[in-house]
Structures are given as C-alpha cells and as structure tokens.
C-alpha cells in the first residue's frame, strides 16, 4: 500500500492542509526508516563481517545483533534528546 492511496482527494479538489501534513509526515517517516536501515546495514556489515560467505558464523551473527541493538539504542537516545530540546 502506498502513502498516496489513503487520503487522496477527488480529481480537481485540493487536499486539506491536514491531509498534506499527514502525507508528508508519512513520507518522511518512510525515508527516515529506509536511511536508518541502510546505515545500520552498512556500519554493522563493515564491522562484523570479516569473510563474506554463504552463511554467517555464530560470532558474526552475535556481532550484528549487538551492533544493531546499540545503533537503535543510540538513535533512540539522540531522537529523544532532540525532541525534548525542540519542546523547550
């Protein structure tokens, strides 16, 4: 399902400002999620995969798991800090 289908106005009608804002927020959230996943994939792969092959070793698997967990935790801390500063 794409982000355009849920609240599209009839042909020739202008979408409400609220609908536009929701659409923009949904598109930004999607872009942020894609960027987050790509960044984690790159950083954790580079850090944890020493010899690419057909499967992950147990050490590589646990390294990736820890790397992703730390990256998500750090991103959450940064996001909460930024949002709290914006509210002040």
PDB file of N, CA and C in Angstrom:
ATOM      1  N   UNK A   1       0.840  -1.178   0.000  1.00  0.00           N
ATOM      2  CA  UNK A   1       0.000   0.000   0.000  1.00  0.00           C
ATOM      3  C   UNK A   1       0.881   1.237   0.000  1.00  0.00           C
ATOM      4  N   UNK A   2       0.605   2.155  -0.896  1.00  0.00           N
ATOM      5  CA  UNK A   2       1.423   3.353  -0.934  1.00  0.00           C
ATOM      6  C   UNK A   2       0.813   4.450  -0.089  1.00  0.00           C
ATOM      7  N   UNK A   3       1.603   5.504   0.162  1.00  0.00           N
ATOM      8  CA  UNK A   3       1.157   6.578   1.048  1.00  0.00           C
ATOM      9  C   UNK A   3       0.212   7.541   0.360  1.00  0.00           C
ATOM     10  N   UNK A   4      -0.025   7.365  -0.937  1.00  0.00           N
ATOM     11  CA  UNK A   4      -0.906   8.278  -1.659  1.00  0.00           C
ATOM     12  C   UNK A   4      -2.350   7.802  -1.686  1.00  0.00           C
ATOM     13  N   UNK A   5      -2.603   6.519  -1.500  1.00  0.00           N
ATOM     14  CA  UNK A   5      -3.926   5.974  -1.731  1.00  0.00           C
ATOM     15  C   UNK A   5      -4.910   6.223  -0.595  1.00  0.00           C
ATOM     16  N   UNK A   6      -4.457   6.474   0.617  1.00  0.00           N
ATOM     17  CA  UNK A   6      -5.359   6.533   1.755  1.00  0.00           C
ATOM     18  C   UNK A   6      -6.189   7.797   1.829  1.00  0.00           C
ATOM     19  N   UNK A   7      -5.660   8.939   1.451  1.00  0.00           N
ATOM     20  CA  UNK A   7      -6.410  10.164   1.634  1.00  0.00           C
ATOM     21  C   UNK A   7      -6.365  11.057   0.400  1.00  0.00           C
ATOM     22  N   UNK A   8      -6.437  10.458  -0.767  1.00  0.00           N
ATOM     23  CA  UNK A   8      -6.395  11.241  -1.985  1.00  0.00           C
ATOM     24  C   UNK A   8      -7.741  11.916  -2.212  1.00  0.00           C
ATOM     25  N   UNK A   9      -7.721  13.218  -2.501  1.00  0.00           N
ATOM     26  CA  UNK A   9      -8.969  13.921  -2.766  1.00  0.00           C
ATOM     27  C   UNK A   9      -9.481  13.568  -4.155  1.00  0.00           C
ATOM     28  N   UNK A  10     -10.759  13.829  -4.436  1.00  0.00           N
ATOM     29  CA  UNK A  10     -11.276  13.591  -5.784  1.00  0.00           C
ATOM     30  C   UNK A  10     -10.516  14.450  -6.796  1.00  0.00           C
ATOM     31  N   UNK A  11     -10.538  14.032  -8.053  1.00  0.00           N
ATOM     32  CA  UNK A  11      -9.850  14.773  -9.117  1.00  0.00           C
ATOM     33  C   UNK A  11     -10.322  16.221  -9.123  1.00  0.00           C
ATOM     34  N   UNK A  12      -9.389  17.164  -9.204  1.00  0.00           N
ATOM     35  CA  UNK A  12      -9.724  18.572  -9.264  1.00  0.00           C
ATOM     36  C   UNK A  12      -9.879  19.237  -7.914  1.00  0.00           C
ATOM     37  N   UNK A  13      -9.980  18.464  -6.833  1.00  0.00           N
ATOM     38  CA  UNK A  13     -10.128  19.033  -5.490  1.00  0.00           C
ATOM     39  C   UNK A  13      -8.757  19.143  -4.835  1.00  0.00           C
ATOM     40  N   UNK A  14      -8.590  20.158  -4.013  1.00  0.00           N
ATOM     41  CA  UNK A  14      -7.335  20.341  -3.292  1.00  0.00           C
ATOM     42  C   UNK A  14      -7.378  19.559  -1.993  1.00  0.00           C
ATOM     43  N   UNK A  15      -6.280  18.866  -1.668  1.00  0.00           N
ATOM     44  CA  UNK A  15      -6.248  18.169  -0.376  1.00  0.00           C
ATOM     45  C   UNK A  15      -6.199  19.185   0.763  1.00  0.00           C
ATOM     46  N   UNK A  16      -6.753  18.791   1.894  1.00  0.00           N
ATOM     47  CA  UNK A  16      -6.737  19.688   3.050  1.00  0.00           C
ATOM     48  C   UNK A  16      -5.309  19.820   3.565  1.00  0.00           C
ATOM     49  N   UNK A  17      -5.006  20.918   4.261  1.00  0.00           N
ATOM     50  CA  UNK A  17      -3.660  21.064   4.837  1.00  0.00           C
ATOM     51  C   UNK A  17      -3.313  19.915   5.786  1.00  0.00           C
ATOM     52  N   UNK A  18      -4.307  19.425   6.518  1.00  0.00           N
ATOM     53  CA  UNK A  18      -4.059  18.310   7.443  1.00  0.00           C
ATOM     54  C   UNK A  18      -3.680  17.043   6.680  1.00  0.00           C
ATOM     55  N   UNK A  19      -4.385  16.789   5.576  1.00  0.00           N
ATOM     56  CA  UNK A  19      -4.077  15.607   4.769  1.00  0.00           C
ATOM     57  C   UNK A  19      -2.688  15.722   4.153  1.00  0.00           C
ATOM     58  N   UNK A  20      -2.333  16.905   3.698  1.00  0.00           N
ATOM     59  CA  UNK A  20      -0.993  17.105   3.151  1.00  0.00           C
ATOM     60  C   UNK A  20       0.074  16.882   4.213  1.00  0.00           C
ATOM     61  N   UNK A  21      -0.183  17.407   5.407  1.00  0.00           N
ATOM     62  CA  UNK A  21       0.777  17.245   6.503  1.00  0.00           C
ATOM     63  C   UNK A  21       0.936  15.769   6.868  1.00  0.00           C
ATOM     64  N   UNK A  22      -0.157  15.036   6.928  1.00  0.00           N
ATOM     65  CA  UNK A  22      -0.078  13.604   7.230  1.00  0.00           C
ATOM     66  C   UNK A  22       0.708  12.867   6.154  1.00  0.00           C
ATOM     67  N   UNK A  23       0.462  13.224   4.900  1.00  0.00           N
ATOM     68  CA  UNK A  23       1.160  12.579   3.794  1.00  0.00           C
ATOM     69  C   UNK A  23       2.663  12.876   3.859  1.00  0.00           C
ATOM     70  N   UNK A  24       3.002  14.111   4.136  1.00  0.00           N
ATOM     71  CA  UNK A  24       4.418  14.494   4.241  1.00  0.00           C
ATOM     72  C   UNK A  24       5.073  13.777   5.417  1.00  0.00           C
ATOM     73  N   UNK A  25       4.377  13.720   6.549  1.00  0.00           N
ATOM     74  CA  UNK A  25       4.938  13.032   7.720  1.00  0.00           C
ATOM     75  C   UNK A  25       5.158  11.555   7.427  1.00  0.00           C
ATOM     76  N   UNK A  26       4.210  10.929   6.728  1.00  0.00           N
ATOM     77  CA  UNK A  26       4.350   9.513   6.390  1.00  0.00           C
ATOM     78  C   UNK A  26       5.543   9.307   5.451  1.00  0.00           C
ATOM     79  N   UNK A  27       5.702  10.196   4.476  1.00  0.00           N
ATOM     80  CA  UNK A  27       6.829  10.070   3.553  1.00  0.00           C
ATOM     81  C   UNK A  27       8.162  10.297   4.261  1.00  0.00           C
ATOM     82  N   UNK A  28       8.201  11.255   5.182  1.00  0.00           N
ATOM     83  CA  UNK A  28       9.435  11.494   5.942  1.00  0.00           C
ATOM     84  C   UNK A  28       9.768  10.304   6.832  1.00  0.00           C
ATOM     85  N   UNK A  29       8.749   9.729   7.478  1.00  0.00           N
ATOM     86  CA  UNK A  29       8.977   8.567   8.337  1.00  0.00           C
ATOM     87  C   UNK A  29       9.513   7.397   7.516  1.00  0.00           C
ATOM     88  N   UNK A  30       8.953   7.193   6.342  1.00  0.00           N
ATOM     89  CA  UNK A  30       9.411   6.108   5.480  1.00  0.00           C
ATOM     90  C   UNK A  30      10.855   6.339   5.037  1.00  0.00           C
ATOM     91  N   UNK A  31      11.176   7.564   4.647  1.00  0.00           N
ATOM     92  CA  UNK A  31      12.546   7.885   4.221  1.00  0.00           C
ATOM     93  C   UNK A  31      13.523   7.711   5.383  1.00  0.00           C
ATOM     94  N   UNK A  32      13.119   8.146   6.577  1.00  0.00           N
ATOM     95  CA  UNK A  32      13.981   8.007   7.753  1.00  0.00           C
ATOM     96  C   UNK A  32      14.232   6.527   8.053  1.00  0.00           C
ATOM     97  N   UNK A  33      13.173   5.714   7.998  1.00  0.00           N
ATOM     98  CA  UNK A  33      13.324   4.285   8.277  1.00  0.00           C
ATOM     99  C   UNK A  33      14.256   3.628   7.266  1.00  0.00           C
ATOM    100  N   UNK A  34      14.094   3.964   5.996  1.00  0.00           N
ATOM    101  CA  UNK A  34      14.974   3.391   4.967  1.00  0.00           C
ATOM    102  C   UNK A  34      16.425   3.796   5.196  1.00  0.00           C
ATOM    103  N   UNK A  35      16.638   5.062   5.517  1.00  0.00           N
ATOM    104  CA  UNK A  35      18.001   5.539   5.761  1.00  0.00           C
ATOM    105  C   UNK A  35      18.607   4.869   6.994  1.00  0.00           C
ATOM    106  N   UNK A  36      17.811   4.714   8.042  1.00  0.00           N
ATOM    107  CA  UNK A  36      18.280   4.059   9.264  1.00  0.00           C
ATOM    108  C   UNK A  36      18.696   2.623   8.980  1.00  0.00           C
ATOM    109  N   UNK A  37      17.872   1.905   8.263  1.00  0.00           N
ATOM    110  CA  UNK A  37      18.183   0.504   7.951  1.00  0.00           C
ATOM    111  C   UNK A  37      19.439   0.410   7.090  1.00  0.00           C
ATOM    112  N   UNK A  38      19.538   1.257   6.083  1.00  0.00           N
ATOM    113  CA  UNK A  38      20.713   1.231   5.201  1.00  0.00           C
ATOM    114  C   UNK A  38      21.989   1.574   5.972  1.00  0.00           C
ATOM    115  N   UNK A  39      21.924   2.574   6.840  1.00  0.00           N
ATOM    116  CA  UNK A  39      23.093   2.970   7.621  1.00  0.00           C
ATOM    117  C   UNK A  39      23.509   1.844   8.567  1.00  0.00           C
ATOM    118  N   UNK A  40      22.528   1.237   9.245  1.00  0.00           N
ATOM    119  CA  UNK A  40      22.853   0.118  10.143  1.00  0.00           C
ATOM    120  C   UNK A  40      23.459  -1.034   9.362  1.00  0.00           C
ATOM    121  N   UNK A  41      22.881  -1.338   8.207  1.00  0.00           N
ATOM    122  CA  UNK A  41      23.384  -2.445   7.401  1.00  0.00           C
ATOM    123  C   UNK A  41      24.842  -2.202   7.021  1.00  0.00           C
ATOM    124  N   UNK A  42      25.128  -1.001   6.544  1.00  0.00           N
ATOM    125  CA  UNK A  42      26.498  -0.691   6.128  1.00  0.00           C
ATOM    126  C   UNK A  42      27.472  -0.753   7.299  1.00  0.00           C
ATOM    127  N   UNK A  43      27.132  -0.068   8.379  1.00  0.00           N
ATOM    128  CA  UNK A  43      28.057   0.011   9.516  1.00  0.00           C
ATOM    129  C   UNK A  43      28.251  -1.348  10.170  1.00  0.00           C
ATOM    130  N   UNK A  44      27.164  -2.061  10.408  1.00  0.00           N
ATOM    131  CA  UNK A  44      27.283  -3.346  11.090  1.00  0.00           C
ATOM    132  C   UNK A  44      27.930  -4.401  10.195  1.00  0.00           C
ATOM    133  N   UNK A  45      27.646  -4.371   8.900  1.00  0.00           N
ATOM    134  CA  UNK A  45      28.302  -5.307   7.981  1.00  0.00           C
ATOM    135  C   UNK A  45      29.801  -5.069   7.968  1.00  0.00           C
ATOM    136  N   UNK A  46      30.179  -3.799   7.804  1.00  0.00           N
ATOM    137  CA  UNK A  46      31.609  -3.476   7.758  1.00  0.00           C
ATOM    138  C   UNK A  46      32.318  -3.880   9.046  1.00  0.00           C
ATOM    139  N   UNK A  47      31.647  -3.721  10.165  1.00  0.00           N
ATOM    140  CA  UNK A  47      32.266  -4.020  11.449  1.00  0.00           C
ATOM    141  C   UNK A  47      32.319  -5.518  11.736  1.00  0.00           C
ATOM    142  N   UNK A  48      31.261  -6.241  11.357  1.00  0.00           N
ATOM    143  CA  UNK A  48      31.103  -7.619  11.832  1.00  0.00           C
ATOM    144  C   UNK A  48      31.442  -8.723  10.829  1.00  0.00           C
ATOM    145  N   UNK A  49      31.331  -8.446   9.557  1.00  0.00           N
ATOM    146  CA  UNK A  49      31.549  -9.497   8.559  1.00  0.00           C
ATOM    147  C   UNK A  49      32.980  -9.398   8.040  1.00  0.00           C
ATOM    148  N   UNK A  50      33.793 -10.340   8.473  1.00  0.00           N
ATOM    149  CA  UNK A  50      35.202 -10.308   8.073  1.00  0.00           C
ATOM    150  C   UNK A  50      35.449 -11.092   6.789  1.00  0.00           C
ATOM    151  N   UNK A  51      34.725 -12.185   6.611  1.00  0.00           N
ATOM    152  CA  UNK A  51      34.863 -13.009   5.409  1.00  0.00           C
ATOM    153  C   UNK A  51      33.463 -13.316   4.882  1.00  0.00           C
ATOM    154  N   UNK A  52      32.960 -12.510   3.949  1.00  0.00           N
ATOM    155  CA  UNK A  52      31.626 -12.789   3.409  1.00  0.00           C
ATOM    156  C   UNK A  52      31.559 -14.189   2.808  1.00  0.00           C
ATOM    157  N   UNK A  53      30.476 -14.869   3.078  1.00  0.00           N
ATOM    158  CA  UNK A  53      30.278 -16.212   2.560  1.00  0.00           C
ATOM    159  C   UNK A  53      28.803 -16.493   2.418  1.00  0.00           C
ATOM    160  N   UNK A  54      28.471 -17.766   2.309  1.00  0.00           N
ATOM    161  CA  UNK A  54      27.076 -18.144   2.095  1.00  0.00           C
ATOM    162  C   UNK A  54      26.250 -18.130   3.379  1.00  0.00           C
ATOM    163  N   UNK A  55      26.919 -18.087   4.532  1.00  0.00           N
ATOM    164  CA  UNK A  55      26.190 -18.026   5.806  1.00  0.00           C
ATOM    165  C   UNK A  55      27.045 -17.274   6.831  1.00  0.00           C
ATOM    166  N   UNK A  56      26.375 -16.863   7.908  1.00  0.00           N
ATOM    167  CA  UNK A  56      27.070 -16.137   8.977  1.00  0.00           C
ATOM    168  C   UNK A  56      27.596 -17.111  10.020  1.00  0.00           C
ATOM    169  N   UNK A  57      28.766 -16.826  10.538  1.00  0.00           N
ATOM    170  CA  UNK A  57      29.252 -17.604  11.666  1.00  0.00           C
ATOM    171  C   UNK A  57      28.492 -17.154  12.905  1.00  0.00           C
ATOM    172  N   UNK A  58      28.581 -17.905  13.984  1.00  0.00           N
ATOM    173  CA  UNK A  58      27.877 -17.512  15.205  1.00  0.00           C
ATOM    174  C   UNK A  58      28.436 -16.202  15.754  1.00  0.00           C
ATOM    175  N   UNK A  59      29.747 -16.003  15.612  1.00  0.00           N
ATOM    176  CA  UNK A  59      30.358 -14.749  16.066  1.00  0.00           C
ATOM    177  C   UNK A  59      29.872 -13.559  15.258  1.00  0.00           C
ATOM    178  N   UNK A  60      29.772 -13.745  13.929  1.00  0.00           N
ATOM    179  CA  UNK A  60      29.273 -12.666  13.080  1.00  0.00           C
ATOM    180  C   UNK A  60      27.814 -12.357  13.394  1.00  0.00           C
ATOM    181  N   UNK A  61      27.041 -13.382  13.604  1.00  0.00           N
ATOM    182  CA  UNK A  61      25.624 -13.208  13.908  1.00  0.00           C
ATOM    183  C   UNK A  61      25.416 -12.448  15.217  1.00  0.00           C
ATOM    184  N   UNK A  62      26.157 -12.830  16.251  1.00  0.00           N
ATOM    185  CA  UNK A  62      26.006 -12.134  17.533  1.00  0.00           C
ATOM    186  C   UNK A  62      26.566 -10.710  17.447  1.00  0.00           C
ATOM    187  N   UNK A  63      27.620 -10.505  16.667  1.00  0.00           N
ATOM    188  CA  UNK A  63      28.177  -9.161  16.474  1.00  0.00           C
ATOM    189  C   UNK A  63      27.144  -8.261  15.800  1.00  0.00           C
ATOM    190  N   UNK A  64      26.506  -8.757  14.757  1.00  0.00           N
ATOM    191  CA  UNK A  64      25.486  -7.970  14.058  1.00  0.00           C
ATOM    192  C   UNK A  64      24.330  -7.651  14.996  1.00  0.00           C
ATOM    193  N   UNK A  65      23.900  -8.625  15.763  1.00  0.00           N
ATOM    194  CA  UNK A  65      22.795  -8.408  16.708  1.00  0.00           C
ATOM    195  C   UNK A  65      23.141  -7.311  17.718  1.00  0.00           C
ATOM    196  N   UNK A  66      24.336  -7.402  18.295  1.00  0.00           N
ATOM    197  CA  UNK A  66      24.767  -6.375  19.257  1.00  0.00           C
ATOM    198  C   UNK A  66      24.914  -5.013  18.589  1.00  0.00           C
ATOM    199  N   UNK A  67      25.469  -4.994  17.383  1.00  0.00           N
ATOM    200  CA  UNK A  67      25.678  -3.740  16.647  1.00  0.00           C
ATOM    201  C   UNK A  67      24.335  -3.061  16.369  1.00  0.00           C
ATOM    202  N   UNK A  68      23.368  -3.810  15.882  1.00  0.00           N
ATOM    203  CA  UNK A  68      22.049  -3.248  15.585  1.00  0.00           C
ATOM    204  C   UNK A  68      21.384  -2.756  16.870  1.00  0.00           C
ATOM    205  N   UNK A  69      21.466  -3.553  17.930  1.00  0.00           N
ATOM    206  CA  UNK A  69      20.879  -3.140  19.213  1.00  0.00           C
ATOM    207  C   UNK A  69      21.488  -1.832  19.700  1.00  0.00           C
ATOM    208  N   UNK A  70      22.814  -1.727  19.652  1.00  0.00           N
ATOM    209  CA  UNK A  70      23.477  -0.496  20.099  1.00  0.00           C
ATOM    210  C   UNK A  70      23.121   0.685  19.207  1.00  0.00           C
ATOM    211  N   UNK A  71      23.075   0.444  17.909  1.00  0.00           N
ATOM    212  CA  UNK A  71      22.757   1.525  16.971  1.00  0.00           C
ATOM    213  C   UNK A  71      21.332   2.041  17.214  1.00  0.00           C
ATOM    214  N   UNK A  72      20.373   1.125  17.403  1.00  0.00           N
ATOM    215  CA  UNK A  72      18.993   1.530  17.672  1.00  0.00           C
ATOM    216  C   UNK A  72      18.880   2.255  19.007  1.00  0.00           C
ATOM    217  N   UNK A  73      19.593   1.764  20.017  1.00  0.00           N
ATOM    218  CA  UNK A  73      19.565   2.422  21.322  1.00  0.00           C
ATOM    219  C   UNK A  73      20.127   3.839  21.232  1.00  0.00           C
ATOM    220  N   UNK A  74      21.257   3.982  20.554  1.00  0.00           N
ATOM    221  CA  UNK A  74      21.874   5.309  20.400  1.00  0.00           C
ATOM    222  C   UNK A  74      20.969   6.245  19.606  1.00  0.00           C
ATOM    223  N   UNK A  75      20.354   5.735  18.556  1.00  0.00           N
ATOM    224  CA  UNK A  75      19.443   6.546  17.748  1.00  0.00           C
ATOM    225  C   UNK A  75      18.254   7.000  18.583  1.00  0.00           C
ATOM    226  N   UNK A  76      17.732   6.108  19.422  1.00  0.00           N
ATOM    227  CA  UNK A  76      16.620   6.472  20.303  1.00  0.00           C
ATOM    228  C   UNK A  76      17.007   7.556  21.294  1.00  0.00           C
ATOM    229  N   UNK A  77      18.179   7.439  21.871  1.00  0.00           N
ATOM    230  CA  UNK A  77      18.655   8.446  22.832  1.00  0.00           C
ATOM    231  C   UNK A  77      18.801   9.805  22.146  1.00  0.00           C
ATOM    232  N   UNK A  78      19.397   9.800  20.976  1.00  0.00           N
ATOM    233  CA  UNK A  78      19.580  11.051  20.232  1.00  0.00           C
ATOM    234  C   UNK A  78      18.232  11.655  19.853  1.00  0.00           C
ATOM    235  N   UNK A  79      17.318  10.829  19.366  1.00  0.00           N
ATOM    236  CA  UNK A  79      15.991  11.325  18.975  1.00  0.00           C
ATOM    237  C   UNK A  79      15.249  11.928  20.158  1.00  0.00           C
ATOM    238  N   UNK A  80      15.255  11.237  21.286  1.00  0.00           N
ATOM    239  CA  UNK A  80      14.565  11.768  22.487  1.00  0.00           C
ATOM    240  C   UNK A  80      15.182  13.086  22.922  1.00  0.00           C
ATOM    241  N   UNK A  81      16.503  13.178  22.850  1.00  0.00           N
ATOM    242  CA  UNK A  81      17.180  14.413  23.237  1.00  0.00           C
ATOM    243  C   UNK A  81      16.792  15.562  22.307  1.00  0.00           C
ATOM    244  N   UNK A  82      16.781  15.297  21.014  1.00  0.00           N
ATOM    245  CA  UNK A  82      16.416  16.338  20.049  1.00  0.00           C
ATOM    246  C   UNK A  82      14.972  16.781  20.227  1.00  0.00           C
ATOM    247  N   UNK A  83      14.074  15.820  20.435  1.00  0.00           N
ATOM    248  CA  UNK A  83      12.651  16.173  20.611  1.00  0.00           C
ATOM    249  C   UNK A  83      12.427  16.953  21.888  1.00  0.00           C
ATOM    250  N   UNK A  84      13.149  16.607  22.943  1.00  0.00           N
ATOM    251  CA  UNK A  84      12.971  17.351  24.196  1.00  0.00           C
ATOM    252  C   UNK A  84      13.510  18.762  24.072  1.00  0.00           C
ATOM    253  N   UNK A  85      14.575  18.964  23.303  1.00  0.00           N
ATOM    254  CA  UNK A  85      15.117  20.308  23.077  1.00  0.00           C
ATOM    255  C   UNK A  85      14.163  21.149  22.239  1.00  0.00           C
ATOM    256  N   UNK A  86      13.475  20.519  21.277  1.00  0.00           N
ATOM    257  CA  UNK A  86      12.537  21.251  20.429  1.00  0.00           C
ATOM    258  C   UNK A  86      11.319  21.711  21.219  1.00  0.00           C
ATOM    259  N   UNK A  87      10.932  20.970  22.232  1.00  0.00           N
ATOM    260  CA  UNK A  87       9.738  21.311  23.011  1.00  0.00           C
ATOM    261  C   UNK A  87       9.982  22.440  23.991  1.00  0.00           C
ATOM    262  N   UNK A  88      11.224  22.744  24.257  1.00  0.00           N
ATOM    263  CA  UNK A  88      11.537  23.799  25.227  1.00  0.00           C
ATOM    264  C   UNK A  88      11.310  25.168  24.647  1.00  0.00           C
TER     265      UNK A  88
END
